[in-house]
Amino acid sequence: KQEVTQIPAALSVPEGENLVLNCSFTDSAIYNLQWFRQDPGKGLTSLLLIQSSQREQTSGRLNASLDKSSGRSTLYIAASQPGDSATYLCAVTSRGTSYGKLTFGQGTILTVHP
Amino acid sequence: GAGVSQSPRYKVAKRGQDVALRCDPISGHVSLFWYQQALGQGPEFLTYFQNEAQLDKSGLPSDRFFAERPEGSVSTLKIQRTQQEDSAVYLCASSGIRGGFNQPQHFGDGTRLSIL
């Protein structure tokens, strides 16, 4: 059974810092890995999707890497801003299903203070 | 609308009551997923529809949980004889004009269910 773990559970940084969020998964047989953002009381917004054949994806100040063989992904946020404060979730789509259901980590709560 | 819409946003029910949660996916999306998110946790898969067919219900916690999507668009998640442990946020997501596993899922804002 696929298990996804995120470290740290919470992170507080001053504005302007670069930061790294970590995600690990137990079964490397995946189709893809996604990073999501969740604001309080809201649903999930997809940030980046990395297919299993890819090593990284970039969008603006965000860069996500994937090392499938070691079961790890990192989300790098450059020059953090208070508006980046949210919960960040990673999720994988495991092989063995053709339906694309996601297995999530428990999330990292990020606070960026001015 | 352009996004996934869920209603109601909040639902309070007494233990033992039945509840029904609605999801309007993005128009034309083939795949529809339901997830349950407990406080402080990541979402957990409940069930999956491809058009009107429920192809995976392995995540439903008990036979009190029932989902349907009769015309391949709107879906309803029903919980019978609710219990306190059913309190959670229920998220709906849709994806894919043609289905498939490498298309991003678009999530609604969820229904926050509280059982008293």
mmCIF file of C-alpha atoms in Angstrom:
data_model
loop_
_atom_site.group_PDB
_atom_site.id
_atom_site.type_symbol
_atom_site.label_atom_id
_atom_site.label_comp_id
_atom_site.label_asym_id
_atom_site.label_seq_id
_atom_site.Cartn_x
_atom_site.Cartn_y
_atom_site.Cartn_z
ATOM 1 C CA LYS A 1 0.000 0.000 0.000
ATOM 2 C CA GLN A 2 1.374 3.390 -1.031
ATOM 3 C CA GLU A 3 2.194 5.735 1.831
ATOM 4 C CA VAL A 4 3.166 9.383 1.427
ATOM 5 C CA THR A 5 4.971 11.365 4.122
ATOM 6 C CA GLN A 6 5.696 15.080 4.235
ATOM 7 C CA ILE A 7 8.353 16.797 6.302
ATOM 8 C CA PRO A 8 8.223 19.177 8.073
ATOM 9 C CA ALA A 9 4.642 19.228 9.344
ATOM 10 C CA ALA A 10 4.881 22.992 9.795
ATOM 11 C CA LEU A 11 7.326 25.679 8.760
ATOM 12 C CA SER A 12 7.543 29.353 9.631
ATOM 13 C CA VAL A 13 9.928 31.620 7.740
ATOM 14 C CA PRO A 14 10.496 35.351 7.260
ATOM 15 C CA GLU A 15 9.555 36.915 3.980
ATOM 16 C CA GLY A 16 12.171 36.618 1.253
ATOM 17 C CA GLU A 17 13.641 33.288 2.309
ATOM 18 C CA ASN A 18 14.042 30.385 -0.069
ATOM 19 C CA LEU A 19 12.592 27.187 1.323
ATOM 20 C CA VAL A 20 12.246 23.484 0.603
ATOM 21 C CA LEU A 21 9.352 21.173 1.383
ATOM 22 C CA ASN A 22 9.928 17.443 1.342
ATOM 23 C CA CYS A 23 7.752 14.533 0.273
ATOM 24 C CA SER A 24 8.550 10.818 0.315
ATOM 25 C CA PHE A 25 6.592 7.829 -0.926
ATOM 26 C CA THR A 26 7.057 4.123 -0.269
ATOM 27 C CA ASP A 27 6.230 2.613 -3.677
ATOM 28 C CA SER A 28 8.217 3.981 -6.607
ATOM 29 C CA ALA A 29 5.799 2.530 -9.169
ATOM 30 C CA ILE A 30 3.976 5.775 -9.873
ATOM 31 C CA TYR A 31 2.525 7.517 -12.901
ATOM 32 C CA ASN A 32 3.049 11.002 -11.535
ATOM 33 C CA LEU A 33 3.422 13.199 -8.481
ATOM 34 C CA GLN A 34 1.560 16.423 -7.882
ATOM 35 C CA TRP A 35 2.003 19.326 -5.505
ATOM 36 C CA PHE A 36 -1.110 21.145 -4.332
ATOM 37 C CA ARG A 37 -1.798 24.244 -2.308
ATOM 38 C CA GLN A 38 -4.737 24.451 0.091
ATOM 39 C CA ASP A 39 -5.901 27.702 1.662
ATOM 40 C CA PRO A 40 -8.037 27.579 4.830
ATOM 41 C CA GLY A 41 -11.611 26.527 4.065
ATOM 42 C CA LYS A 42 -10.809 25.983 0.420
ATOM 43 C CA GLY A 43 -10.212 23.120 -1.931
ATOM 44 C CA LEU A 44 -6.923 22.143 -3.492
ATOM 45 C CA THR A 45 -5.175 24.065 -6.242
ATOM 46 C CA SER A 46 -2.769 22.100 -8.394
ATOM 47 C CA LEU A 47 0.659 23.740 -8.516
ATOM 48 C CA LEU A 48 2.833 21.310 -10.422
ATOM 49 C CA LEU A 49 2.474 17.836 -11.916
ATOM 50 C CA ILE A 50 5.598 15.780 -12.601
ATOM 51 C CA GLN A 51 5.220 12.697 -14.722
ATOM 52 C CA SER A 52 7.260 9.642 -13.749
ATOM 53 C CA SER A 53 9.593 10.114 -16.724
ATOM 54 C CA GLN A 54 10.405 13.703 -15.694
ATOM 55 C CA ARG A 55 12.917 14.985 -13.170
ATOM 56 C CA GLU A 56 11.471 18.403 -12.435
ATOM 57 C CA GLN A 57 8.874 21.001 -13.248
ATOM 58 C CA THR A 58 8.978 24.753 -12.797
ATOM 59 C CA SER A 59 6.296 27.392 -12.520
ATOM 60 C CA GLY A 60 7.323 30.906 -11.604
ATOM 61 C CA ARG A 61 8.979 30.844 -8.189
ATOM 62 C CA LEU A 62 8.152 27.168 -7.702
ATOM 63 C CA ASN A 63 10.345 24.242 -8.688
ATOM 64 C CA ALA A 64 9.487 20.632 -7.973
ATOM 65 C CA SER A 65 11.894 17.756 -8.407
ATOM 66 C CA LEU A 66 11.243 14.032 -8.508
ATOM 67 C CA ASP A 67 13.626 11.175 -7.719
ATOM 68 C CA LYS A 68 11.402 8.220 -8.363
ATOM 69 C CA SER A 69 13.947 5.537 -7.540
ATOM 70 C CA SER A 70 14.491 6.892 -4.043
ATOM 71 C CA GLY A 71 10.834 7.791 -3.551
ATOM 72 C CA ARG A 72 11.389 11.487 -2.956
ATOM 73 C CA SER A 73 10.207 14.845 -4.197
ATOM 74 C CA THR A 74 10.995 18.367 -3.115
ATOM 75 C CA LEU A 75 9.133 21.612 -3.658
ATOM 76 C CA TYR A 76 11.408 24.630 -3.745
ATOM 77 C CA ILE A 77 9.877 28.059 -3.220
ATOM 78 C CA ALA A 78 12.091 31.001 -4.051
ATOM 79 C CA ALA A 79 11.838 34.405 -2.432
ATOM 80 C CA SER A 80 8.864 33.498 -0.260
ATOM 81 C CA GLN A 81 6.028 35.994 0.253
ATOM 82 C CA PRO A 82 3.278 36.246 2.885
ATOM 83 C CA GLY A 83 0.801 35.256 0.190
ATOM 84 C CA ASP A 84 2.540 31.875 -0.023
ATOM 85 C CA SER A 85 1.188 31.004 3.434
ATOM 86 C CA ALA A 86 -0.969 27.900 3.032
ATOM 87 C CA THR A 87 -0.884 24.131 3.434
ATOM 88 C CA TYR A 88 1.126 22.340 0.763
ATOM 89 C CA LEU A 89 0.206 18.768 -0.103
ATOM 90 C CA CYS A 90 1.960 16.263 -2.300
ATOM 91 C CA ALA A 91 0.135 13.349 -3.863
ATOM 92 C CA VAL A 92 1.054 10.411 -6.086
ATOM 93 C CA THR A 93 -0.842 8.378 -8.650
ATOM 94 C CA SER A 94 0.315 4.818 -8.244
ATOM 95 C CA ARG A 95 0.631 2.236 -10.989
ATOM 96 C CA GLY A 96 -1.832 -0.580 -10.662
ATOM 97 C CA THR A 97 -4.780 1.705 -11.135
ATOM 98 C CA SER A 98 -5.946 3.235 -14.379
ATOM 99 C CA TYR A 99 -8.166 5.693 -12.616
ATOM 100 C CA GLY A 100 -5.688 8.295 -11.450
ATOM 101 C CA LYS A 101 -6.725 8.286 -7.811
ATOM 102 C CA LEU A 102 -4.368 10.241 -5.606
ATOM 103 C CA THR A 103 -2.634 9.206 -2.398
ATOM 104 C CA PHE A 104 -1.827 12.288 -0.320
ATOM 105 C CA GLY A 105 0.649 13.166 2.348
ATOM 106 C CA GLN A 106 -0.575 14.929 5.465
ATOM 107 C CA GLY A 107 0.673 18.306 4.303
ATOM 108 C CA THR A 108 3.115 20.992 5.389
ATOM 109 C CA ILE A 109 1.639 24.138 6.918
ATOM 110 C CA LEU A 110 3.704 27.086 5.693
ATOM 111 C CA THR A 111 3.643 30.493 7.328
ATOM 112 C CA VAL A 112 5.587 33.340 5.757
ATOM 113 C CA HIS A 113 5.693 36.367 8.037
ATOM 114 C CA PRO A 114 6.486 39.905 6.929
ATOM 115 C CA GLY B 1 -19.382 27.995 -13.751
ATOM 116 C CA ALA B 2 -15.839 27.220 -14.751
ATOM 117 C CA GLY B 3 -14.844 25.218 -11.676
ATOM 118 C CA VAL B 4 -16.046 22.301 -9.590
ATOM 119 C CA SER B 5 -18.961 23.336 -7.412
ATOM 120 C CA GLN B 6 -19.967 21.604 -4.188
ATOM 121 C CA SER B 7 -23.010 22.143 -2.032
ATOM 122 C CA PRO B 8 -23.753 22.729 0.703
ATOM 123 C CA ARG B 9 -20.503 24.331 1.897
ATOM 124 C CA TYR B 10 -21.354 23.478 5.490
ATOM 125 C CA LYS B 11 -23.640 20.813 6.895
ATOM 126 C CA VAL B 12 -24.461 20.153 10.521
ATOM 127 C CA ALA B 13 -26.428 17.023 11.335
ATOM 128 C CA LYS B 14 -27.346 15.073 14.417
ATOM 129 C CA ARG B 15 -25.937 11.612 14.859
ATOM 130 C CA GLY B 16 -28.147 9.103 13.112
ATOM 131 C CA GLN B 17 -29.442 11.447 10.422
ATOM 132 C CA ASP B 18 -28.882 10.899 6.720
ATOM 133 C CA VAL B 19 -27.032 13.530 4.660
ATOM 134 C CA ALA B 20 -26.528 14.131 0.938
ATOM 135 C CA LEU B 21 -23.600 16.081 -0.516
ATOM 136 C CA ARG B 22 -23.636 17.352 -4.091
ATOM 137 C CA CYS B 23 -20.860 17.846 -6.627
ATOM 138 C CA ASP B 24 -21.117 19.630 -9.980
ATOM 139 C CA PRO B 25 -17.952 18.806 -11.938
ATOM 140 C CA ILE B 26 -16.425 20.828 -14.732
ATOM 141 C CA SER B 27 -18.570 20.416 -17.808
ATOM 142 C CA GLY B 28 -17.423 17.558 -20.004
ATOM 143 C CA HIS B 29 -15.089 16.001 -17.473
ATOM 144 C CA VAL B 30 -15.198 12.227 -17.617
ATOM 145 C CA SER B 31 -13.582 11.416 -14.278
ATOM 146 C CA LEU B 32 -15.026 12.301 -10.896
ATOM 147 C CA PHE B 33 -13.451 11.532 -7.525
ATOM 148 C CA TRP B 34 -14.639 11.899 -3.935
ATOM 149 C CA TYR B 35 -12.148 12.341 -1.102
ATOM 150 C CA GLN B 36 -12.540 12.653 2.663
ATOM 151 C CA GLN B 37 -10.262 15.027 4.565
ATOM 152 C CA ALA B 38 -10.086 14.768 8.345
ATOM 153 C CA LEU B 39 -8.845 17.758 10.325
ATOM 154 C CA GLY B 40 -5.093 18.197 9.928
ATOM 155 C CA GLN B 41 -4.762 15.344 7.463
ATOM 156 C CA GLY B 42 -4.421 14.965 3.729
ATOM 157 C CA PRO B 43 -7.447 13.897 1.699
ATOM 158 C CA GLU B 44 -8.173 10.186 1.410
ATOM 159 C CA PHE B 45 -9.762 8.567 -1.626
ATOM 160 C CA LEU B 46 -13.347 7.394 -1.311
ATOM 161 C CA THR B 47 -14.679 6.536 -4.757
ATOM 162 C CA TYR B 48 -14.231 7.105 -8.504
ATOM 163 C CA PHE B 49 -16.654 7.495 -11.424
ATOM 164 C CA GLN B 50 -15.928 7.362 -15.117
ATOM 165 C CA ASN B 51 -18.981 8.992 -16.633
ATOM 166 C CA GLU B 52 -21.907 7.281 -14.879
ATOM 167 C CA ALA B 53 -20.019 4.103 -13.980
ATOM 168 C CA GLN B 54 -18.657 3.753 -10.453
ATOM 169 C CA LEU B 55 -15.418 1.911 -11.163
ATOM 170 C CA ASP B 56 -13.791 2.052 -7.741
ATOM 171 C CA LYS B 57 -15.471 2.340 -4.371
ATOM 172 C CA SER B 58 -12.690 0.742 -2.375
ATOM 173 C CA GLY B 59 -12.235 3.798 -0.170
ATOM 174 C CA LEU B 60 -15.789 4.018 1.153
ATOM 175 C CA PRO B 61 -15.469 3.443 4.927
ATOM 176 C CA SER B 62 -18.650 1.431 5.374
ATOM 177 C CA ASP B 63 -21.886 0.447 3.713
ATOM 178 C CA ARG B 64 -23.432 3.608 5.168
ATOM 179 C CA PHE B 65 -21.643 5.528 2.415
ATOM 180 C CA PHE B 66 -23.176 5.549 -1.041
ATOM 181 C CA ALA B 67 -22.336 7.591 -4.147
ATOM 182 C CA GLU B 68 -24.011 7.967 -7.502
ATOM 183 C CA ARG B 69 -23.607 9.845 -10.771
ATOM 184 C CA PRO B 70 -26.662 8.722 -12.738
ATOM 185 C CA GLU B 71 -26.261 10.880 -15.853
ATOM 186 C CA GLY B 72 -22.507 11.152 -15.882
ATOM 187 C CA SER B 73 -22.368 14.724 -14.647
ATOM 188 C CA VAL B 74 -23.621 15.713 -11.169
ATOM 189 C CA SER B 75 -22.674 13.338 -8.365
ATOM 190 C CA THR B 76 -24.156 12.853 -4.916
ATOM 191 C CA LEU B 77 -22.436 11.328 -1.904
ATOM 192 C CA LYS B 78 -24.922 10.046 0.653
ATOM 193 C CA ILE B 79 -24.140 9.041 4.199
ATOM 194 C CA GLN B 80 -26.772 7.134 6.108
ATOM 195 C CA ARG B 81 -27.114 6.988 9.901
ATOM 196 C CA THR B 82 -24.278 9.448 10.390
ATOM 197 C CA GLN B 83 -21.782 8.989 13.200
ATOM 198 C CA GLN B 84 -19.382 11.436 14.818
ATOM 199 C CA GLU B 85 -16.383 9.928 13.035
ATOM 200 C CA ASP B 86 -17.991 10.976 9.725
ATOM 201 C CA SER B 87 -17.190 14.605 10.583
ATOM 202 C CA ALA B 88 -14.733 15.785 7.938
ATOM 203 C CA VAL B 89 -14.432 17.842 4.789
ATOM 204 C CA TYR B 90 -15.663 15.992 1.716
ATOM 205 C CA LEU B 91 -13.891 17.039 -1.465
ATOM 206 C CA CYS B 92 -14.952 16.384 -5.020
ATOM 207 C CA ALA B 93 -12.558 16.525 -7.973
ATOM 208 C CA SER B 94 -12.996 16.109 -11.699
ATOM 209 C CA SER B 95 -10.564 15.636 -14.547
ATOM 210 C CA GLY B 96 -10.136 14.764 -18.142
ATOM 211 C CA ILE B 97 -12.117 15.250 -21.242
ATOM 212 C CA ARG B 98 -11.187 11.676 -22.027
ATOM 213 C CA GLY B 99 -10.205 10.370 -18.602
ATOM 214 C CA GLY B 100 -6.745 9.009 -17.888
ATOM 215 C CA PHE B 101 -4.259 9.194 -15.096
ATOM 216 C CA ASN B 102 -1.912 11.979 -16.218
ATOM 217 C CA GLN B 103 -4.423 14.784 -16.172
ATOM 218 C CA PRO B 104 -4.607 17.129 -13.200
ATOM 219 C CA GLN B 105 -7.614 16.896 -10.931
ATOM 220 C CA HIS B 106 -9.596 20.063 -10.289
ATOM 221 C CA PHE B 107 -11.024 20.285 -6.796
ATOM 222 C CA GLY B 108 -14.093 21.966 -5.392
ATOM 223 C CA ASP B 109 -14.019 23.876 -2.102
ATOM 224 C CA GLY B 110 -15.544 20.930 -0.266
ATOM 225 C CA THR B 111 -18.424 20.363 2.117
ATOM 226 C CA ARG B 112 -17.548 20.606 5.793
ATOM 227 C CA LEU B 113 -19.709 18.047 7.608
ATOM 228 C CA SER B 114 -20.128 18.207 11.367
ATOM 229 C CA ILE B 115 -22.001 15.484 13.208
ATOM 230 C CA LEU B 116 -23.261 16.422 16.652
#
